[in-house]
Amino acid sequence: MSTDPPPFPGTLLGATIAAVRPRDVAAERAARERLDRMTKPPGSLGVLEDVAAQLAGTAGQCPAPLPTPAAVAVFAGDHGVHAQGVTPWPQEVTAQMVANLAAGGAVVNAFAAQLGADVVVVDVGVATPVGPAAGLLERNVRRGTADLALGPAMTLDEARRAVEVGIEVATSLADGHGCLVTGDMGITNTTASAALVCAFTGAAPAEATGRGTGVDDPTLARKVDVVTRAVARVPASPTSPAEALAALAEVGGLEHAALAGFVLGAAAARVPVLLDGVIAGSAALVAAALCPAALEHALAGHTSAEPGHALALRALGLRPLLGLDLRLGEGTGALLALPLVASAARALRDVATFDSAGVTEK
């Protein structure tokens, strides 16, 4: 048993880490036993049986409640590294897309409507004020990060405050929602994601850095160089919560910080969290370093076309439910996996056992 003092005393982050507990072993065992007694060959639902058991472990009961309705939190932020020419898209697109998301005009809004999920957009670090709008939470910590190619993207205090924004949003949404879904928006946020993946897994920048919105070869080379320079300032893969927060502040984004907090907040509330693409995957690496038990309550919705995403999921030990070569973000890939998660929970709850149905076993 660790004798280290609790991390971040006197803060919401510290209190949330202390509140996270592993999945309930007894509930998970009961789910496995019920799955084996259901009117089907044992193990025939494959990965969905693992999902069903995990949901029971998170809820602490078998069967687990259905993971509906779901809520998607789209955390938005800008990045000073935009000045390095790592994308052809202008930075103003972040604020414009935040307004579009809040107005219901983005892809994630369409997918959410199809599934009856709620969408909340959170300005945690957009460079220019978006203005009041229904469905928009203004929780801006700072107007975009500093340029991570030149120095720390955030101060430690800013990083912690952004993490706590995510915790607060998760805590509020956990009341009345059966599943929380990660979303993101931020021009150049794949650059920060690649840096986080390298910092937390030891991957080479050329291996973890992708084309994001579809950059050309010279821009990709510039992006790899930026990630290489940034990661060189992180001494080693973080092994403590304090080192994790320091690495996040050095090379991460405000939306990454909020997403890490979102994962922690969901875990503390015992609500499953469904992860989207590379932004969420890199943020989950931070969450896992801050509190390893938190990732026991997370599911990987899909694996994206960004190479760093598969590296992050492998390091986290998470198996993606879908592989559709998506690279949009916003929470779109995770939402597409939501029916699989809900189906796993419903099967565990509703399917008869051999005894109850009077079906003869082999």
PDB file of N, CA and C in Angstrom, residues 139-181:
ATOM      1  N   ARG A 139     -16.284  28.489 -19.501  1.00  0.00           N
ATOM      2  CA  ARG A 139     -15.400  28.128 -18.392  1.00  0.00           C
ATOM      3  C   ARG A 139     -13.947  28.406 -18.776  1.00  0.00           C
ATOM      4  N   ASN A 140     -13.730  29.492 -19.482  1.00  0.00           N
ATOM      5  CA  ASN A 140     -12.416  29.786 -20.053  1.00  0.00           C
ATOM      6  C   ASN A 140     -11.369  30.007 -18.953  1.00  0.00           C
ATOM      7  N   VAL A 141     -10.299  29.234 -18.999  1.00  0.00           N
ATOM      8  CA  VAL A 141      -9.190  29.348 -18.050  1.00  0.00           C
ATOM      9  C   VAL A 141      -8.169  30.364 -18.543  1.00  0.00           C
ATOM     10  N   ARG A 142      -7.870  30.342 -19.831  1.00  0.00           N
ATOM     11  CA  ARG A 142      -7.049  31.367 -20.470  1.00  0.00           C
ATOM     12  C   ARG A 142      -7.347  31.341 -21.962  1.00  0.00           C
ATOM     13  N   ARG A 143      -7.064  32.436 -22.636  1.00  0.00           N
ATOM     14  CA  ARG A 143      -7.429  32.584 -24.050  1.00  0.00           C
ATOM     15  C   ARG A 143      -6.413  31.887 -24.950  1.00  0.00           C
ATOM     16  N   GLY A 144      -6.407  30.560 -24.882  1.00  0.00           N
ATOM     17  CA  GLY A 144      -5.489  29.768 -25.682  1.00  0.00           C
ATOM     18  C   GLY A 144      -4.186  29.540 -24.933  1.00  0.00           C
ATOM     19  N   THR A 145      -3.526  28.443 -25.238  1.00  0.00           N
ATOM     20  CA  THR A 145      -2.251  28.145 -24.595  1.00  0.00           C
ATOM     21  C   THR A 145      -1.135  28.982 -25.195  1.00  0.00           C
ATOM     22  N   ALA A 146       0.009  28.982 -24.521  1.00  0.00           N
ATOM     23  CA  ALA A 146       1.232  29.537 -25.098  1.00  0.00           C
ATOM     24  C   ALA A 146       1.772  28.552 -26.135  1.00  0.00           C
ATOM     25  N   ASP A 147       2.760  28.967 -26.882  1.00  0.00           N
ATOM     26  CA  ASP A 147       3.335  28.139 -27.947  1.00  0.00           C
ATOM     27  C   ASP A 147       4.194  27.037 -27.330  1.00  0.00           C
ATOM     28  N   LEU A 148       3.735  25.788 -27.404  1.00  0.00           N
ATOM     29  CA  LEU A 148       4.449  24.678 -26.784  1.00  0.00           C
ATOM     30  C   LEU A 148       5.782  24.380 -27.460  1.00  0.00           C
ATOM     31  N   ALA A 149       5.986  24.933 -28.651  1.00  0.00           N
ATOM     32  CA  ALA A 149       7.282  24.756 -29.320  1.00  0.00           C
ATOM     33  C   ALA A 149       8.369  25.581 -28.644  1.00  0.00           C
ATOM     34  N   LEU A 150       7.973  26.627 -27.932  1.00  0.00           N
ATOM     35  CA  LEU A 150       8.938  27.565 -27.357  1.00  0.00           C
ATOM     36  C   LEU A 150       9.064  27.450 -25.845  1.00  0.00           C
ATOM     37  N   GLY A 151       8.057  26.890 -25.184  1.00  0.00           N
ATOM     38  CA  GLY A 151       8.076  26.798 -23.731  1.00  0.00           C
ATOM     39  C   GLY A 151       6.791  26.183 -23.232  1.00  0.00           C
ATOM     40  N   PRO A 152       6.570  26.188 -21.925  1.00  0.00           N
ATOM     41  CA  PRO A 152       5.364  25.565 -21.372  1.00  0.00           C
ATOM     42  C   PRO A 152       4.083  26.135 -21.969  1.00  0.00           C
ATOM     43  N   ALA A 153       3.156  25.253 -22.276  1.00  0.00           N
ATOM     44  CA  ALA A 153       1.882  25.681 -22.848  1.00  0.00           C
ATOM     45  C   ALA A 153       1.011  26.378 -21.816  1.00  0.00           C
ATOM     46  N   MET A 154       1.149  25.957 -20.556  1.00  0.00           N
ATOM     47  CA  MET A 154       0.340  26.512 -19.464  1.00  0.00           C
ATOM     48  C   MET A 154       1.181  26.540 -18.196  1.00  0.00           C
ATOM     49  N   THR A 155       0.718  27.277 -17.223  1.00  0.00           N
ATOM     50  CA  THR A 155       1.294  27.166 -15.887  1.00  0.00           C
ATOM     51  C   THR A 155       0.673  25.949 -15.203  1.00  0.00           C
ATOM     52  N   LEU A 156       1.290  25.495 -14.130  1.00  0.00           N
ATOM     53  CA  LEU A 156       0.730  24.382 -13.371  1.00  0.00           C
ATOM     54  C   LEU A 156      -0.658  24.724 -12.847  1.00  0.00           C
ATOM     55  N   ASP A 157      -0.839  25.959 -12.396  1.00  0.00           N
ATOM     56  CA  ASP A 157      -2.130  26.371 -11.867  1.00  0.00           C
ATOM     57  C   ASP A 157      -3.196  26.358 -12.950  1.00  0.00           C
ATOM     58  N   GLU A 158      -2.843  26.847 -14.147  1.00  0.00           N
ATOM     59  CA  GLU A 158      -3.804  26.845 -15.257  1.00  0.00           C
ATOM     60  C   GLU A 158      -4.175  25.417 -15.639  1.00  0.00           C
ATOM     61  N   ALA A 159      -3.182  24.533 -15.678  1.00  0.00           N
ATOM     62  CA  ALA A 159      -3.459  23.140 -16.023  1.00  0.00           C
ATOM     63  C   ALA A 159      -4.400  22.504 -15.007  1.00  0.00           C
ATOM     64  N   ARG A 160      -4.138  22.738 -13.724  1.00  0.00           N
ATOM     65  CA  ARG A 160      -5.003  22.173 -12.694  1.00  0.00           C
ATOM     66  C   ARG A 160      -6.412  22.737 -12.794  1.00  0.00           C
ATOM     67  N   ARG A 161      -6.521  24.046 -13.008  1.00  0.00           N
ATOM     68  CA  ARG A 161      -7.849  24.651 -13.113  1.00  0.00           C
ATOM     69  C   ARG A 161      -8.621  24.103 -14.314  1.00  0.00           C
ATOM     70  N   ALA A 162      -7.927  23.858 -15.418  1.00  0.00           N
ATOM     71  CA  ALA A 162      -8.592  23.296 -16.592  1.00  0.00           C
ATOM     72  C   ALA A 162      -9.034  21.854 -16.329  1.00  0.00           C
ATOM     73  N   VAL A 163      -8.205  21.088 -15.638  1.00  0.00           N
ATOM     74  CA  VAL A 163      -8.605  19.736 -15.237  1.00  0.00           C
ATOM     75  C   VAL A 163      -9.869  19.808 -14.383  1.00  0.00           C
ATOM     76  N   GLU A 164      -9.918  20.769 -13.488  1.00  0.00           N
ATOM     77  CA  GLU A 164     -11.070  20.884 -12.597  1.00  0.00           C
ATOM     78  C   GLU A 164     -12.332  21.333 -13.325  1.00  0.00           C
ATOM     79  N   VAL A 165     -12.174  22.054 -14.431  1.00  0.00           N
ATOM     80  CA  VAL A 165     -13.341  22.349 -15.271  1.00  0.00           C
ATOM     81  C   VAL A 165     -13.964  21.046 -15.756  1.00  0.00           C
ATOM     82  N   GLY A 166     -13.122  20.131 -16.217  1.00  0.00           N
ATOM     83  CA  GLY A 166     -13.628  18.844 -16.686  1.00  0.00           C
ATOM     84  C   GLY A 166     -14.290  18.047 -15.588  1.00  0.00           C
ATOM     85  N   ILE A 167     -13.705  18.079 -14.395  1.00  0.00           N
ATOM     86  CA  ILE A 167     -14.310  17.381 -13.259  1.00  0.00           C
ATOM     87  C   ILE A 167     -15.694  17.942 -12.965  1.00  0.00           C
ATOM     88  N   GLU A 168     -15.800  19.271 -12.935  1.00  0.00           N
ATOM     89  CA  GLU A 168     -17.078  19.902 -12.619  1.00  0.00           C
ATOM     90  C   GLU A 168     -18.145  19.573 -13.665  1.00  0.00           C
ATOM     91  N   VAL A 169     -17.751  19.569 -14.937  1.00  0.00           N
ATOM     92  CA  VAL A 169     -18.720  19.249 -16.001  1.00  0.00           C
ATOM     93  C   VAL A 169     -19.163  17.800 -15.880  1.00  0.00           C
ATOM     94  N   ALA A 170     -18.235  16.894 -15.640  1.00  0.00           N
ATOM     95  CA  ALA A 170     -18.592  15.478 -15.491  1.00  0.00           C
ATOM     96  C   ALA A 170     -19.512  15.270 -14.303  1.00  0.00           C
ATOM     97  N   THR A 171     -19.211  15.923 -13.206  1.00  0.00           N
ATOM     98  CA  THR A 171     -20.028  15.774 -12.004  1.00  0.00           C
ATOM     99  C   THR A 171     -21.459  16.248 -12.244  1.00  0.00           C
ATOM    100  N   SER A 172     -21.596  17.360 -12.946  1.00  0.00           N
ATOM    101  CA  SER A 172     -22.940  17.887 -13.209  1.00  0.00           C
ATOM    102  C   SER A 172     -23.706  17.005 -14.187  1.00  0.00           C
ATOM    103  N   LEU A 173     -23.023  16.474 -15.197  1.00  0.00           N
ATOM    104  CA  LEU A 173     -23.701  15.650 -16.195  1.00  0.00           C
ATOM    105  C   LEU A 173     -23.992  14.239 -15.693  1.00  0.00           C
ATOM    106  N   ALA A 174     -23.205  13.769 -14.718  1.00  0.00           N
ATOM    107  CA  ALA A 174     -23.423  12.419 -14.193  1.00  0.00           C
ATOM    108  C   ALA A 174     -24.791  12.280 -13.547  1.00  0.00           C
ATOM    109  N   ASP A 175     -25.316  13.373 -13.062  1.00  0.00           N
ATOM    110  CA  ASP A 175     -26.655  13.373 -12.473  1.00  0.00           C
ATOM    111  C   ASP A 175     -27.682  13.438 -13.598  1.00  0.00           C
ATOM    112  N   GLY A 176     -28.262  12.315 -13.927  1.00  0.00           N
ATOM    113  CA  GLY A 176     -29.273  12.289 -14.977  1.00  0.00           C
ATOM    114  C   GLY A 176     -28.810  11.689 -16.288  1.00  0.00           C
ATOM    115  N   HIS A 177     -27.563  11.248 -16.354  1.00  0.00           N
ATOM    116  CA  HIS A 177     -27.058  10.607 -17.574  1.00  0.00           C
ATOM    117  C   HIS A 177     -26.381   9.290 -17.225  1.00  0.00           C
ATOM    118  N   GLY A 178     -26.582   8.297 -18.070  1.00  0.00           N
ATOM    119  CA  GLY A 178     -26.020   6.980 -17.817  1.00  0.00           C
ATOM    120  C   GLY A 178     -24.673   6.741 -18.427  1.00  0.00           C
ATOM    121  N   CYS A 179     -24.219   7.651 -19.268  1.00  0.00           N
ATOM    122  CA  CYS A 179     -22.908   7.511 -19.908  1.00  0.00           C
ATOM    123  C   CYS A 179     -22.428   8.903 -20.306  1.00  0.00           C
ATOM    124  N   LEU A 180     -21.161   9.163 -20.087  1.00  0.00           N
ATOM    125  CA  LEU A 180     -20.554  10.419 -20.504  1.00  0.00           C
ATOM    126  C   LEU A 180     -19.632  10.156 -21.679  1.00  0.00           C
ATOM    127  N   VAL A 181     -19.651  11.059 -22.650  1.00  0.00           N
ATOM    128  CA  VAL A 181     -18.909  10.890 -23.894  1.00  0.00           C
ATOM    129  C   VAL A 181     -17.988  12.083 -24.085  1.00  0.00           C
TER     130      VAL A 181
END
